[in-house]
Amino acid sequence: MTNLSKQEALVQYAAQIGDNGLIIGHRMSEWCFRAPSIEMEMALMNCALDLIGQARELYTYAAKLDGTGKTEDDFAYLRDEKDFRNLLLAEVPNGDWGDTIVRLFFMSAYNKLFFTALTKSTDEELAAIGAKSLKEVTYHLRFSSEWLIRLGDGTDESHERVQKSINDLWAYTGELFTMTDGEKMLLEEGIAVDTAALKPEWDQIVTDVLTQATLSRPENKWAHKGGKAEGIHTESFGYIIADMQFMQRRYPGCSW
Amino acid sequence: MTDTKEWPLWEVFIRSKAGLDHKHCGSVHASDSEMALEAARDVYTRRSEGVSIWVVPSNAITASKPEDKESLFEPADDKIYRHPTFYDIPKGAGKM
Amino acid sequence: MYGDTSIQKPIKIAEPTSEEQARLEELFQQKIDDNIKIEPQEWMPDAYRKTLVRQMSQHAHSEVIGMQPEGNWLTRAPSLRRKVILLAKIQDEGGHGLYIYAAAETLGTSRAEMIEQLQSGKAKYSSIFNYPALTWADMGTIGWLVDGAAITNQVALSRGSYGPYSRAMIRICKEESFHQRQGYELLLTLSKGTKEQKEMLQESVNRFWWPSLMMFGPNDADSPHSAQSLKWKIKKKSNDQLRQEFIDATVPQAEFLGITLPDPDLKWNEERGHYDYGEIDWEEFGNVIKGNGPCNKQRIAAHVKAHEDGAWVREAAAAYAEKQQNKDVA
């Protein structure tokens, strides 16, 4: 199966969950001074702070497990594109408010189930991070579900726009339920979450909210994959890390 | 570009901890009550200032008029017999 | 929070038209003199209301526009710790703008009207945000100098006469105490860093020093409307008083950082018990206010774009709410 040691697999696992938080948090922070109202600006920045906060805890844990003196910043700033193992859904560009809400909704529905399961991990630190993160993503799911319903059942224009967002982003949802070899190995130890098993519940949440929003669920079963398993990203990802890592790359080894 | 329909204004009341009253702390604009509640949460409890929130449409509040102040509130000023300090009780009577 | 009162235009005070008017104004001034706060709905002179709406909306606009220069660095923050600090700080600014808009709305001007005035150029915001944030050091300098100047202003404003404004300012001052500290801490880190980091620090302070002093507005002699604002306790201290307070507090902090401030005339005056300082370039100030600053156009354009891009969203939410209300009725 995999030639990773358990410890290596665990470092990668913690980092990969962290990557989802950092990258989607990064995208959320790009909404700064661009949201439809100040109240919504505040809401998105709270989400961003939650998600980046999750990444920090997971990277810190990964660094501790790694044992070579790394810090959270080594994970965010000094890894290359291929080392990031986030879901592609986390990295696709923000688009308009509808795209952003749909992404947050798909992701938060997944995160809620994922972190609920993670609280039962035999790894105590992951279980604790899962419990804290669960509270945050529960709010994100509530916030994004309500917005999805407002947009779906709002004006003709908003209905049409957000249906398009759903159709466009749908192909990125299949990857949520894939398992890497490392995850499968950790699953046997009761450490990792069985993401494939989350799908029926995720489907149920999505169907319920879409129905309330008078929106339809795409039939398309095609799924883009590669972020999580191989570090093969979308074209937009290179710009995220070019932006994010610019200071650390330009001034190596400095304290900030 | 002007908004034809600005989201209505809501007044925000926050209970800072169990056992205390909800206290007015500001307002938010939101299109519906759920959004108002969440906006209040996102805006007014960023530093753990609350354990419970009320939001009320601003236009649902009936307020007394400043010009009625004299007739509404001053008549109470001379009813000093409503206050315990109005009464002289000798020390010998014990704590009362 | 940026309590910038520098961009006020003088307001012509209406002559009392009748004995009644004169009596009301006298009572009003008496309340102010007795330090009784003025609350919404109470009688107030038109000019007091107008001055306040103008000052508060400018203040709120400054907070909101002030998110832009710092927002530019959010995605480039060089550590995760700095990234969340910056996010939380910028978020506070949005929150502070919101508190002040809400306080201003109690005077009968809607947020939508205020935003329209900002976008049409009728309402101003603090001149400082028309300067660009070019380096990471600017994130520290903005916290240290710009927020520092703002806090000096705002502490005075929190004792102002209008209840909702003063309450908003108290909340804001409490929240904002971390803003200046995080900026100074950031700069301290640079001051202990490499040669390049130290240069980055000095270069940033060189650019922001004078514009920060301009935040306090024209010299008292050129600020004729200040007297009325002081009498009404909308302002509690004059522009020059506040500027001097800021300079006196800041110079020792600059020395501690091991940097120089770009003013050859800056020196301690034993007799006055204050620092003397050089002449501010008022021509530059006037130009930036008029719209000729390096970023005036971009700042407003970004605000307009966000507002227009969000129009369909605001309409959708309003339409949804209306449908729900109709359902409830039916």
PDB file of C-alpha atoms in Angstrom, chain C residues 195-313:
ATOM      1  CA  LYS C 195      20.073  45.318   7.917  1.00  0.00           C
ATOM      2  CA  GLU C 196      17.362  45.048   5.287  1.00  0.00           C
ATOM      3  CA  GLN C 197      14.657  44.848   7.930  1.00  0.00           C
ATOM      4  CA  LYS C 198      16.011  47.907   9.709  1.00  0.00           C
ATOM      5  CA  GLU C 199      16.094  49.825   6.447  1.00  0.00           C
ATOM      6  CA  MET C 200      12.563  48.768   5.719  1.00  0.00           C
ATOM      7  CA  LEU C 201      11.527  50.122   9.106  1.00  0.00           C
ATOM      8  CA  GLN C 202      13.255  53.492   8.712  1.00  0.00           C
ATOM      9  CA  GLU C 203      11.994  53.963   5.175  1.00  0.00           C
ATOM     10  CA  SER C 204       8.434  53.297   6.235  1.00  0.00           C
ATOM     11  CA  VAL C 205       8.559  55.739   9.142  1.00  0.00           C
ATOM     12  CA  ASN C 206      10.031  58.366   6.826  1.00  0.00           C
ATOM     13  CA  ARG C 207       6.996  58.086   4.593  1.00  0.00           C
ATOM     14  CA  PHE C 208       4.348  57.996   7.321  1.00  0.00           C
ATOM     15  CA  TRP C 209       5.624  60.541   9.849  1.00  0.00           C
ATOM     16  CA  TRP C 210       4.378  63.732   8.263  1.00  0.00           C
ATOM     17  CA  PRO C 211       1.075  62.366   6.973  1.00  0.00           C
ATOM     18  CA  SER C 212       0.413  61.094  10.519  1.00  0.00           C
ATOM     19  CA  LEU C 213       0.882  64.609  11.912  1.00  0.00           C
ATOM     20  CA  MET C 214      -1.526  65.904   9.290  1.00  0.00           C
ATOM     21  CA  MET C 215      -4.216  63.624  10.705  1.00  0.00           C
ATOM     22  CA  PHE C 216      -4.827  66.172  13.451  1.00  0.00           C
ATOM     23  CA  GLY C 217      -5.933  68.744  10.898  1.00  0.00           C
ATOM     24  CA  PRO C 218      -4.914  72.344  10.219  1.00  0.00           C
ATOM     25  CA  ASN C 219      -3.213  74.515  12.812  1.00  0.00           C
ATOM     26  CA  ASP C 220      -5.641  76.034  15.291  1.00  0.00           C
ATOM     27  CA  ALA C 221      -5.182  79.460  13.725  1.00  0.00           C
ATOM     28  CA  ASP C 222      -6.443  78.074  10.401  1.00  0.00           C
ATOM     29  CA  SER C 223      -9.269  76.075  11.897  1.00  0.00           C
ATOM     30  CA  PRO C 224     -11.996  78.647  12.540  1.00  0.00           C
ATOM     31  CA  HIS C 225     -14.802  76.154  13.106  1.00  0.00           C
ATOM     32  CA  SER C 226     -12.910  74.452  15.913  1.00  0.00           C
ATOM     33  CA  ALA C 227     -14.062  77.020  18.459  1.00  0.00           C
ATOM     34  CA  GLN C 228     -17.729  76.124  18.002  1.00  0.00           C
ATOM     35  CA  SER C 229     -16.981  72.394  18.113  1.00  0.00           C
ATOM     36  CA  LEU C 230     -15.062  72.893  21.341  1.00  0.00           C
ATOM     37  CA  LYS C 231     -17.901  74.929  22.826  1.00  0.00           C
ATOM     38  CA  TRP C 232     -20.334  72.144  21.970  1.00  0.00           C
ATOM     39  CA  LYS C 233     -17.880  69.546  23.269  1.00  0.00           C
ATOM     40  CA  ILE C 234     -17.982  67.732  19.947  1.00  0.00           C
ATOM     41  CA  LYS C 235     -14.254  68.261  20.166  1.00  0.00           C
ATOM     42  CA  LYS C 236     -12.606  68.312  23.536  1.00  0.00           C
ATOM     43  CA  LYS C 237      -9.133  69.458  22.546  1.00  0.00           C
ATOM     44  CA  SER C 238      -7.791  71.569  19.700  1.00  0.00           C
ATOM     45  CA  ASN C 239      -5.900  70.145  16.719  1.00  0.00           C
ATOM     46  CA  ASP C 240      -2.575  71.560  17.870  1.00  0.00           C
ATOM     47  CA  GLN C 241      -3.017  70.350  21.439  1.00  0.00           C
ATOM     48  CA  LEU C 242      -3.669  66.822  20.246  1.00  0.00           C
ATOM     49  CA  ARG C 243      -0.809  66.930  17.755  1.00  0.00           C
ATOM     50  CA  GLN C 244       1.580  68.050  20.469  1.00  0.00           C
ATOM     51  CA  GLU C 245       0.387  65.275  22.794  1.00  0.00           C
ATOM     52  CA  PHE C 246       0.994  62.737  20.058  1.00  0.00           C
ATOM     53  CA  ILE C 247       4.474  64.007  19.234  1.00  0.00           C
ATOM     54  CA  ASP C 248       5.502  64.127  22.892  1.00  0.00           C
ATOM     55  CA  ALA C 249       4.408  60.536  23.368  1.00  0.00           C
ATOM     56  CA  THR C 250       5.914  59.268  20.125  1.00  0.00           C
ATOM     57  CA  VAL C 251       9.446  60.669  20.102  1.00  0.00           C
ATOM     58  CA  PRO C 252      10.709  58.497  22.993  1.00  0.00           C
ATOM     59  CA  GLN C 253       9.138  55.453  21.322  1.00  0.00           C
ATOM     60  CA  ALA C 254      11.068  56.256  18.137  1.00  0.00           C
ATOM     61  CA  GLU C 255      14.278  56.527  20.143  1.00  0.00           C
ATOM     62  CA  PHE C 256      13.590  53.134  21.685  1.00  0.00           C
ATOM     63  CA  LEU C 257      13.214  51.697  18.194  1.00  0.00           C
ATOM     64  CA  GLY C 258      16.557  53.208  17.269  1.00  0.00           C
ATOM     65  CA  ILE C 259      15.203  55.153  14.335  1.00  0.00           C
ATOM     66  CA  THR C 260      15.161  58.810  13.388  1.00  0.00           C
ATOM     67  CA  LEU C 261      12.077  60.858  12.681  1.00  0.00           C
ATOM     68  CA  PRO C 262      12.369  62.827   9.422  1.00  0.00           C
ATOM     69  CA  ASP C 263      12.219  66.303  10.956  1.00  0.00           C
ATOM     70  CA  PRO C 264      15.473  68.219  11.548  1.00  0.00           C
ATOM     71  CA  ASP C 265      13.602  70.743  13.707  1.00  0.00           C
ATOM     72  CA  LEU C 266      12.343  68.145  16.128  1.00  0.00           C
ATOM     73  CA  LYS C 267      13.877  68.806  19.544  1.00  0.00           C
ATOM     74  CA  TRP C 268      12.957  68.998  23.200  1.00  0.00           C
ATOM     75  CA  ASN C 269      12.070  72.470  24.415  1.00  0.00           C
ATOM     76  CA  GLU C 270      12.825  72.607  28.105  1.00  0.00           C
ATOM     77  CA  GLU C 271      10.958  75.847  28.590  1.00  0.00           C
ATOM     78  CA  ARG C 272       7.705  74.656  27.012  1.00  0.00           C
ATOM     79  CA  GLY C 273       8.058  71.145  28.360  1.00  0.00           C
ATOM     80  CA  HIS C 274       7.227  69.868  24.875  1.00  0.00           C
ATOM     81  CA  TYR C 275       8.959  68.880  21.663  1.00  0.00           C
ATOM     82  CA  ASP C 276       9.275  71.583  19.036  1.00  0.00           C
ATOM     83  CA  TYR C 277       8.690  70.396  15.494  1.00  0.00           C
ATOM     84  CA  GLY C 278       8.994  71.633  11.947  1.00  0.00           C
ATOM     85  CA  GLU C 279       6.372  73.105   9.674  1.00  0.00           C
ATOM     86  CA  ILE C 280       3.909  70.673   8.137  1.00  0.00           C
ATOM     87  CA  ASP C 281       3.564  70.776   4.347  1.00  0.00           C
ATOM     88  CA  TRP C 282       0.033  72.131   4.244  1.00  0.00           C
ATOM     89  CA  GLU C 283       0.061  72.306   0.504  1.00  0.00           C
ATOM     90  CA  GLU C 284       0.478  68.561   0.311  1.00  0.00           C
ATOM     91  CA  PHE C 285      -2.273  68.145   2.898  1.00  0.00           C
ATOM     92  CA  GLY C 286      -4.628  70.349   0.887  1.00  0.00           C
ATOM     93  CA  ASN C 287      -3.875  68.421  -2.247  1.00  0.00           C
ATOM     94  CA  VAL C 288      -4.500  65.033  -0.719  1.00  0.00           C
ATOM     95  CA  ILE C 289      -7.805  66.286   0.717  1.00  0.00           C
ATOM     96  CA  LYS C 290      -8.751  67.628  -2.699  1.00  0.00           C
ATOM     97  CA  GLY C 291      -8.284  64.218  -4.265  1.00  0.00           C
ATOM     98  CA  ASN C 292      -4.717  64.407  -5.513  1.00  0.00           C
ATOM     99  CA  GLY C 293      -3.183  61.946  -3.054  1.00  0.00           C
ATOM    100  CA  PRO C 294      -1.445  58.872  -4.424  1.00  0.00           C
ATOM    101  CA  CYS C 295      -4.431  56.582  -3.795  1.00  0.00           C
ATOM    102  CA  ASN C 296      -7.607  58.707  -3.624  1.00  0.00           C
ATOM    103  CA  LYS C 297      -9.031  57.361  -6.852  1.00  0.00           C
ATOM    104  CA  GLN C 298      -8.192  53.727  -6.184  1.00  0.00           C
ATOM    105  CA  ARG C 299      -9.691  53.814  -2.688  1.00  0.00           C
ATOM    106  CA  ILE C 300     -13.034  55.139  -3.840  1.00  0.00           C
ATOM    107  CA  ALA C 301     -13.044  52.935  -6.921  1.00  0.00           C
ATOM    108  CA  ALA C 302     -12.519  49.854  -4.754  1.00  0.00           C
ATOM    109  CA  HIS C 303     -15.344  50.930  -2.463  1.00  0.00           C
ATOM    110  CA  VAL C 304     -17.702  51.554  -5.366  1.00  0.00           C
ATOM    111  CA  LYS C 305     -16.811  48.240  -6.946  1.00  0.00           C
ATOM    112  CA  ALA C 306     -17.533  46.278  -3.772  1.00  0.00           C
ATOM    113  CA  HIS C 307     -20.802  48.129  -3.376  1.00  0.00           C
ATOM    114  CA  GLU C 308     -21.907  47.540  -6.945  1.00  0.00           C
ATOM    115  CA  ASP C 309     -20.761  43.920  -6.994  1.00  0.00           C
ATOM    116  CA  GLY C 310     -22.844  43.373  -3.874  1.00  0.00           C
ATOM    117  CA  ALA C 311     -26.026  45.007  -5.164  1.00  0.00           C
ATOM    118  CA  TRP C 312     -27.572  41.784  -6.470  1.00  0.00           C
ATOM    119  CA  VAL C 313     -26.772  40.095  -3.160  1.00  0.00           C
TER     120      VAL C 313
END
